[in-house]
PDB file of C-alpha atoms in Angstrom:
ATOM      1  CA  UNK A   1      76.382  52.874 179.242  1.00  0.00           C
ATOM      2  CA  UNK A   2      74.989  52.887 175.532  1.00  0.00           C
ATOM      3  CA  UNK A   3      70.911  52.555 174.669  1.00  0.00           C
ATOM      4  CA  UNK A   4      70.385  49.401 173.381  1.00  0.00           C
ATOM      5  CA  UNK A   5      68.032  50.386 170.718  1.00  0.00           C
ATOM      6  CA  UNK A   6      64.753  47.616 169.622  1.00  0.00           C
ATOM      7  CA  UNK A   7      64.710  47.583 165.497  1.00  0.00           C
ATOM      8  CA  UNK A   8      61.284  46.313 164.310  1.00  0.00           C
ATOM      9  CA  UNK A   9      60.256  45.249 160.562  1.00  0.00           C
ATOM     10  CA  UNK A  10      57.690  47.277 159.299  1.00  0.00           C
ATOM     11  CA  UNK A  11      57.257  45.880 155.502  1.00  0.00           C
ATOM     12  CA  UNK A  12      59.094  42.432 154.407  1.00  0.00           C
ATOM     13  CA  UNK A  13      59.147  43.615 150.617  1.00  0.00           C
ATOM     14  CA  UNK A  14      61.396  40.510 149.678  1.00  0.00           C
ATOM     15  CA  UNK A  15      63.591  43.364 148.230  1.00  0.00           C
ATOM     16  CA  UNK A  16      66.653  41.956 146.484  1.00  0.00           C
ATOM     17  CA  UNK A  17      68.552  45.377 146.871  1.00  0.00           C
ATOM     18  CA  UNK A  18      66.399  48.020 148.365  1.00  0.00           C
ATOM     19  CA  UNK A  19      67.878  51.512 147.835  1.00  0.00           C
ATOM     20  CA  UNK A  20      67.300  55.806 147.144  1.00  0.00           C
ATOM     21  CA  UNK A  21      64.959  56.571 149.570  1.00  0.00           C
ATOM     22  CA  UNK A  22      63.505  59.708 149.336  1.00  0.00           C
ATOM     23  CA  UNK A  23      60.587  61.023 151.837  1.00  0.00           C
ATOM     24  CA  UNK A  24      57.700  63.199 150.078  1.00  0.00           C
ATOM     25  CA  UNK A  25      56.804  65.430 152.655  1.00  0.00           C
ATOM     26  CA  UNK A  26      53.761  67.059 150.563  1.00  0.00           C
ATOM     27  CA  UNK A  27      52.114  63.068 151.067  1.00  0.00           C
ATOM     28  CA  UNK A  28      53.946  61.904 154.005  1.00  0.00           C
ATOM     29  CA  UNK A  29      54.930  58.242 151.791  1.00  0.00           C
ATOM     30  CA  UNK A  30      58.136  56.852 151.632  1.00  0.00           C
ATOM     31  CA  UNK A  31      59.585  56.360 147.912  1.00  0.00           C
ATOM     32  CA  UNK A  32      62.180  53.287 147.486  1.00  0.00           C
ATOM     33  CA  UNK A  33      63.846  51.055 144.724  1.00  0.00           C
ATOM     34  CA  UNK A  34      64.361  47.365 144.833  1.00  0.00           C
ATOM     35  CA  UNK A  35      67.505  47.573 142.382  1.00  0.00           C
ATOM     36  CA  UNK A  36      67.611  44.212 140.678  1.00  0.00           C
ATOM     37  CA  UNK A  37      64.177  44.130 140.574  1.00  0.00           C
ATOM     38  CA  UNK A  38      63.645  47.664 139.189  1.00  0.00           C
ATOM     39  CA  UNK A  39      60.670  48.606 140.796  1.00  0.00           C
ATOM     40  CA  UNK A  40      59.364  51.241 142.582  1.00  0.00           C
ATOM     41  CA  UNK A  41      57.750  51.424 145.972  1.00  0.00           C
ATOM     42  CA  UNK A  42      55.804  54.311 147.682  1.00  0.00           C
ATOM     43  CA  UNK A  43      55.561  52.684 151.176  1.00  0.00           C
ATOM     44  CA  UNK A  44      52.508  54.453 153.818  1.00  0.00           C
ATOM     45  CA  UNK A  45      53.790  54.925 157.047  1.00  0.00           C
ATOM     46  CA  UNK A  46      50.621  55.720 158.248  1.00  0.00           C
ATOM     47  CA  UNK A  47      48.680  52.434 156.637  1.00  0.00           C
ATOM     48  CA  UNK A  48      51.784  50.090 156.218  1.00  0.00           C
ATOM     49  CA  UNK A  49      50.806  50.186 152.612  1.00  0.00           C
ATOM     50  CA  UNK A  50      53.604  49.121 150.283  1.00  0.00           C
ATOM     51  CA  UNK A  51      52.787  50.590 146.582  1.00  0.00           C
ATOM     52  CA  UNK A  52      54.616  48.861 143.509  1.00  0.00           C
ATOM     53  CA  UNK A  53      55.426  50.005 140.150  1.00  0.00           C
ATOM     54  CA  UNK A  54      57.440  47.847 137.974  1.00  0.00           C
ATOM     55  CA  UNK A  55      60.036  48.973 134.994  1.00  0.00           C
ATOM     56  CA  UNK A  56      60.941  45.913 134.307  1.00  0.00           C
ATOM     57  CA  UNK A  57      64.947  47.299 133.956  1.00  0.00           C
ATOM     58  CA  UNK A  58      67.574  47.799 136.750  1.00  0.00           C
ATOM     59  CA  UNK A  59      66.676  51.081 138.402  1.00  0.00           C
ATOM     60  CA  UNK A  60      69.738  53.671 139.733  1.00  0.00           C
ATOM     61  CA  UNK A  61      67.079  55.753 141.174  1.00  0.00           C
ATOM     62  CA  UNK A  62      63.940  58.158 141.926  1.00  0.00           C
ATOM     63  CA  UNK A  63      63.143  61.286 142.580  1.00  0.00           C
ATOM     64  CA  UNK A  64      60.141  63.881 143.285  1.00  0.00           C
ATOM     65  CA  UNK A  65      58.977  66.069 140.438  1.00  0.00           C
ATOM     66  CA  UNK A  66      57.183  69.518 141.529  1.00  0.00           C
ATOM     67  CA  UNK A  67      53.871  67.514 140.785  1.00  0.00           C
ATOM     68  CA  UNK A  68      53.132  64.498 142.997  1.00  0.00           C
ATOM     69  CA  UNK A  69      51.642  62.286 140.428  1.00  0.00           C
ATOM     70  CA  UNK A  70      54.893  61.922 138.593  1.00  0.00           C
ATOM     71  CA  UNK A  71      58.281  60.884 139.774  1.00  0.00           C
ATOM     72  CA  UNK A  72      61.924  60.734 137.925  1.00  0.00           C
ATOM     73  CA  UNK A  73      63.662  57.611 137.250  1.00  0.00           C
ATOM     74  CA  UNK A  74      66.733  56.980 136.131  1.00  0.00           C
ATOM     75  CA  UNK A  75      66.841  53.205 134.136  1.00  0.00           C
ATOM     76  CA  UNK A  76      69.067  51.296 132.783  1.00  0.00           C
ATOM     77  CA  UNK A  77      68.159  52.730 129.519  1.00  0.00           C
ATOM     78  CA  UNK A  78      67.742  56.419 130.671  1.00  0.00           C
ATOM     79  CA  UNK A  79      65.869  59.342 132.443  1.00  0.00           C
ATOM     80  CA  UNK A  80      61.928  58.204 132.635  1.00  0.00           C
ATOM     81  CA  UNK A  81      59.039  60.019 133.565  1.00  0.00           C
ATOM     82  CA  UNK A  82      56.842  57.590 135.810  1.00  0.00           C
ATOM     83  CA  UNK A  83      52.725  58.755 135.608  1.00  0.00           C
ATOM     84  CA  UNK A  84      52.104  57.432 139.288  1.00  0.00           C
ATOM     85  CA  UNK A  85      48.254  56.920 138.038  1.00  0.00           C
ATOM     86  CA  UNK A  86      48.688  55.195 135.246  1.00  0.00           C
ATOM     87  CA  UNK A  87      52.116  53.375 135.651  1.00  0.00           C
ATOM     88  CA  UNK A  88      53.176  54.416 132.225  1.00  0.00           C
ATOM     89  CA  UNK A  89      56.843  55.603 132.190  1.00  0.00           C
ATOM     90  CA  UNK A  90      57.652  58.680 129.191  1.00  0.00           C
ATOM     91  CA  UNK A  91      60.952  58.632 127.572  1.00  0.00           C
ATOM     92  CA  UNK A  92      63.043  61.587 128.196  1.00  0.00           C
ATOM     93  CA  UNK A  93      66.430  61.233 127.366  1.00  0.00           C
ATOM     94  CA  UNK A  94      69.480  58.807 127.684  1.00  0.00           C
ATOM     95  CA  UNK A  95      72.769  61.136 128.041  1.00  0.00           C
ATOM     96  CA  UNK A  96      74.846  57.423 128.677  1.00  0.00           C
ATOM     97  CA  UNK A  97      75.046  56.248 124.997  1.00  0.00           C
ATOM     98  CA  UNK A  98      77.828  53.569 125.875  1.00  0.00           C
ATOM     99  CA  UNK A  99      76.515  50.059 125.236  1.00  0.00           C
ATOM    100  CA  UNK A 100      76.403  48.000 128.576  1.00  0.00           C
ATOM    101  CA  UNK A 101      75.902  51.039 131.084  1.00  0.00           C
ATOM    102  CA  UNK A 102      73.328  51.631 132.857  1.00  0.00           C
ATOM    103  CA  UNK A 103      72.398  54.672 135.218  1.00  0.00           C
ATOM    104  CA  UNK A 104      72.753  53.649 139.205  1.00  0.00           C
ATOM    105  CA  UNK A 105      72.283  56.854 140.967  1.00  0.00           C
ATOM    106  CA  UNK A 106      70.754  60.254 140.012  1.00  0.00           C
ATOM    107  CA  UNK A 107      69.030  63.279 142.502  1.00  0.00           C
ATOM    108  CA  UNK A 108      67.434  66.588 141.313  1.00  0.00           C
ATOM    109  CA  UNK A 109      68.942  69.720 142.792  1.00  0.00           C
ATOM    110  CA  UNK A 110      66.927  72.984 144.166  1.00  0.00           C
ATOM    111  CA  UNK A 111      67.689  74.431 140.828  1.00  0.00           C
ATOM    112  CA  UNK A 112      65.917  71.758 138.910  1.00  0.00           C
ATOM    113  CA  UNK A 113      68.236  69.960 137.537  1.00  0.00           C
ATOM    114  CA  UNK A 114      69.331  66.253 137.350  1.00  0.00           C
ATOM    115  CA  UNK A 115      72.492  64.563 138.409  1.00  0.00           C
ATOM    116  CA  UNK A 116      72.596  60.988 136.987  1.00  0.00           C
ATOM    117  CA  UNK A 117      75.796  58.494 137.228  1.00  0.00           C
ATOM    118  CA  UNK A 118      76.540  54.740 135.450  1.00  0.00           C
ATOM    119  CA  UNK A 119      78.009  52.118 135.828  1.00  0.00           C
ATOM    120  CA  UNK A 120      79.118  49.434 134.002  1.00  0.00           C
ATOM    121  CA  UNK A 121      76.720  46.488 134.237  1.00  0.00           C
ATOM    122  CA  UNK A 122      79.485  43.546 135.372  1.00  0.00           C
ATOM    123  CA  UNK A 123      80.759  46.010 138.250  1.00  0.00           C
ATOM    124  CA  UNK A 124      80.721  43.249 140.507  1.00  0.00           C
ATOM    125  CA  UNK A 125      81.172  40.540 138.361  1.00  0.00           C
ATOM    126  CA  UNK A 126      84.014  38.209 136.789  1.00  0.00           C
ATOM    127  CA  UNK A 127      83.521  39.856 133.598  1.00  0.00           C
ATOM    128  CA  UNK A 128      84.398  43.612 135.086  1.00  0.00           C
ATOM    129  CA  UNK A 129      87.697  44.985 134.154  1.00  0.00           C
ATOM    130  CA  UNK A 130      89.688  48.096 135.327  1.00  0.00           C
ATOM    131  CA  UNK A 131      89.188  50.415 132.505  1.00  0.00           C
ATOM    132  CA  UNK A 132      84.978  49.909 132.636  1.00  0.00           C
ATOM    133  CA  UNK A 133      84.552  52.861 134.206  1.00  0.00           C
ATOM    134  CA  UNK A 134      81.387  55.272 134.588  1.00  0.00           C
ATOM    135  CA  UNK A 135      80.435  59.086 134.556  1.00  0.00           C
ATOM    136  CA  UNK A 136      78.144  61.567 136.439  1.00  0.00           C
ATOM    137  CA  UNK A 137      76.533  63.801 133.962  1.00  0.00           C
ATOM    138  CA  UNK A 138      73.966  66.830 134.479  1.00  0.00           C
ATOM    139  CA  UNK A 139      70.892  67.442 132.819  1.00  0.00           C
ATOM    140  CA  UNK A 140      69.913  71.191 133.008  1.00  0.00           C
ATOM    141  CA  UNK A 141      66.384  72.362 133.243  1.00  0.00           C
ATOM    142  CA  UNK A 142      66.391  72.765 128.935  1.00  0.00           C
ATOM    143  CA  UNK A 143      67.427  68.916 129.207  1.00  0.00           C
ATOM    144  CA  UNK A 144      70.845  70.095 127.438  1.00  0.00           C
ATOM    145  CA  UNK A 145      73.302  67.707 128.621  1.00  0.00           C
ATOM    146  CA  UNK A 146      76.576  68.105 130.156  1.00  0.00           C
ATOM    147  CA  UNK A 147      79.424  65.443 131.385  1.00  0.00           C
ATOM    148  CA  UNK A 148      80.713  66.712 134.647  1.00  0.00           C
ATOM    149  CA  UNK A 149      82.852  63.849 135.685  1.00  0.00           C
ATOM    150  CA  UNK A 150      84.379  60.690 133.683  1.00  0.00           C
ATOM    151  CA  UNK A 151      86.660  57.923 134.894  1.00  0.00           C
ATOM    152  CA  UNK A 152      84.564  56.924 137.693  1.00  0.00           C
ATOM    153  CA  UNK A 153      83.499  53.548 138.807  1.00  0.00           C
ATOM    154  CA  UNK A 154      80.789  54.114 140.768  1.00  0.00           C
ATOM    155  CA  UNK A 155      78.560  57.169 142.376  1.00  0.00           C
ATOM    156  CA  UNK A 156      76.663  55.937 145.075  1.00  0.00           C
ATOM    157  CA  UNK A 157      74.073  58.415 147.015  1.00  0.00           C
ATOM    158  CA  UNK A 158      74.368  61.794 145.373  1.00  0.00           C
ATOM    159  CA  UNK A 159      73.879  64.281 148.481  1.00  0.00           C
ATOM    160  CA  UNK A 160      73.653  68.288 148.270  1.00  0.00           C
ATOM    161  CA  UNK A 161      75.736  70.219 151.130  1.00  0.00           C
TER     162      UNK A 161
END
C-alpha cells in the first residue's frame, strides 16, 4: 500500500504562473518567477519571507551569478543583470532580434555560459500560427553569441546531464 503523502502551503504568492526555481545554496533562499507577472521572488524557508522584485516584462527565467547580490534574467526584451540591493536591472544583450519574441527559458552552465530560448508571444493564443517558431541560443563567457538550435516552438526547463 502507497504513502499517502500531506501537501501544505507555505506562501500563497497569488502567482499567475510561478516557474524556474533555482535553490541558492550559498543563502539557503529559494529563487522563483511569476511569469505573467514578471517578477522575481527569493522566498526564506527559514522565515517564510517572500522577497519581490518586479521587471515589469514577461520573465523566461533566473539564474545565480558567482556573486549573490546579482542574479541573471532573461526578459522579454533580453539578458538583464538584476542588482538584488538596489532592484535596478543592467542591460546586457538581446541575441533574439525578431519582433514579437520574447525569451521563456534560459540556465547558466558550469562553464559560465548562458543558454536562453523564445518563444513567440501568441504561443497559446488564436493569433499563433505554425511557422512562429523559436530558438535556443548560447551566450559564451565573451557574451559572443551563437544560435544552437532554430525551428523550435518552445524550450521549457533547460537541465544539464
Amino acid at each position: 500500500m502507497g504513502h499517502i503523502m500531506d501537501f501544505k502551503l507555505i506562501l500563497d504568492a497569488k502567482a499567475v504562473m510561478a516557474e524556474t526555481p533555482v535553490w541558492d545554496s550559498r543563502i539557503g533562499k529559494l529563487y522563483w518567477t511569476d511569469l505573467s507577472a514578471g517578477d522575481i521572488h527569493r522566498f526564506d524557508p527559514e522565515t517564510n519571507k517572500d522577497e519581490i522584485w518586479r521587471t515589469l516584462q514577461p520573465i523566461g527565467g533566473v539564474c545565480l551569478c558567482d556573486n549573490e547580490n546579482y542574479v541573471l534574467c532573461a526578459i522579454e526584451s533580453g539578458l538583464y543583470i538584476l542588482d538584488l540591493r538596489t532592484g535596478m536591472l543592467d542591460f546586457l544583450l538581446c541575441p533574439e532580434k525578431r519582433m514579437g519574441y520574447k525569451f521563456y527559458d534560459t540556465r547558466i552552465d558550469s562553464g559560465g555560459r548562458r543558454f536562453a530560448s523564445s518563444v513567440i508571444k501568441y504561443l497559446v493564443t488564436p493569433k499563433f500560427t505554425p511557422d512562429m517558431l523559436g530558438a535556443c541560443y548560447m551566450v559564451d563567457t565573451n557574451f559572443s553569441i551563437k544560435m544552437l538550435v532554430v525551428g523550435i516552438t518552445q524550450y521549457n526547463g533547460i537541465v544539464w546531464k
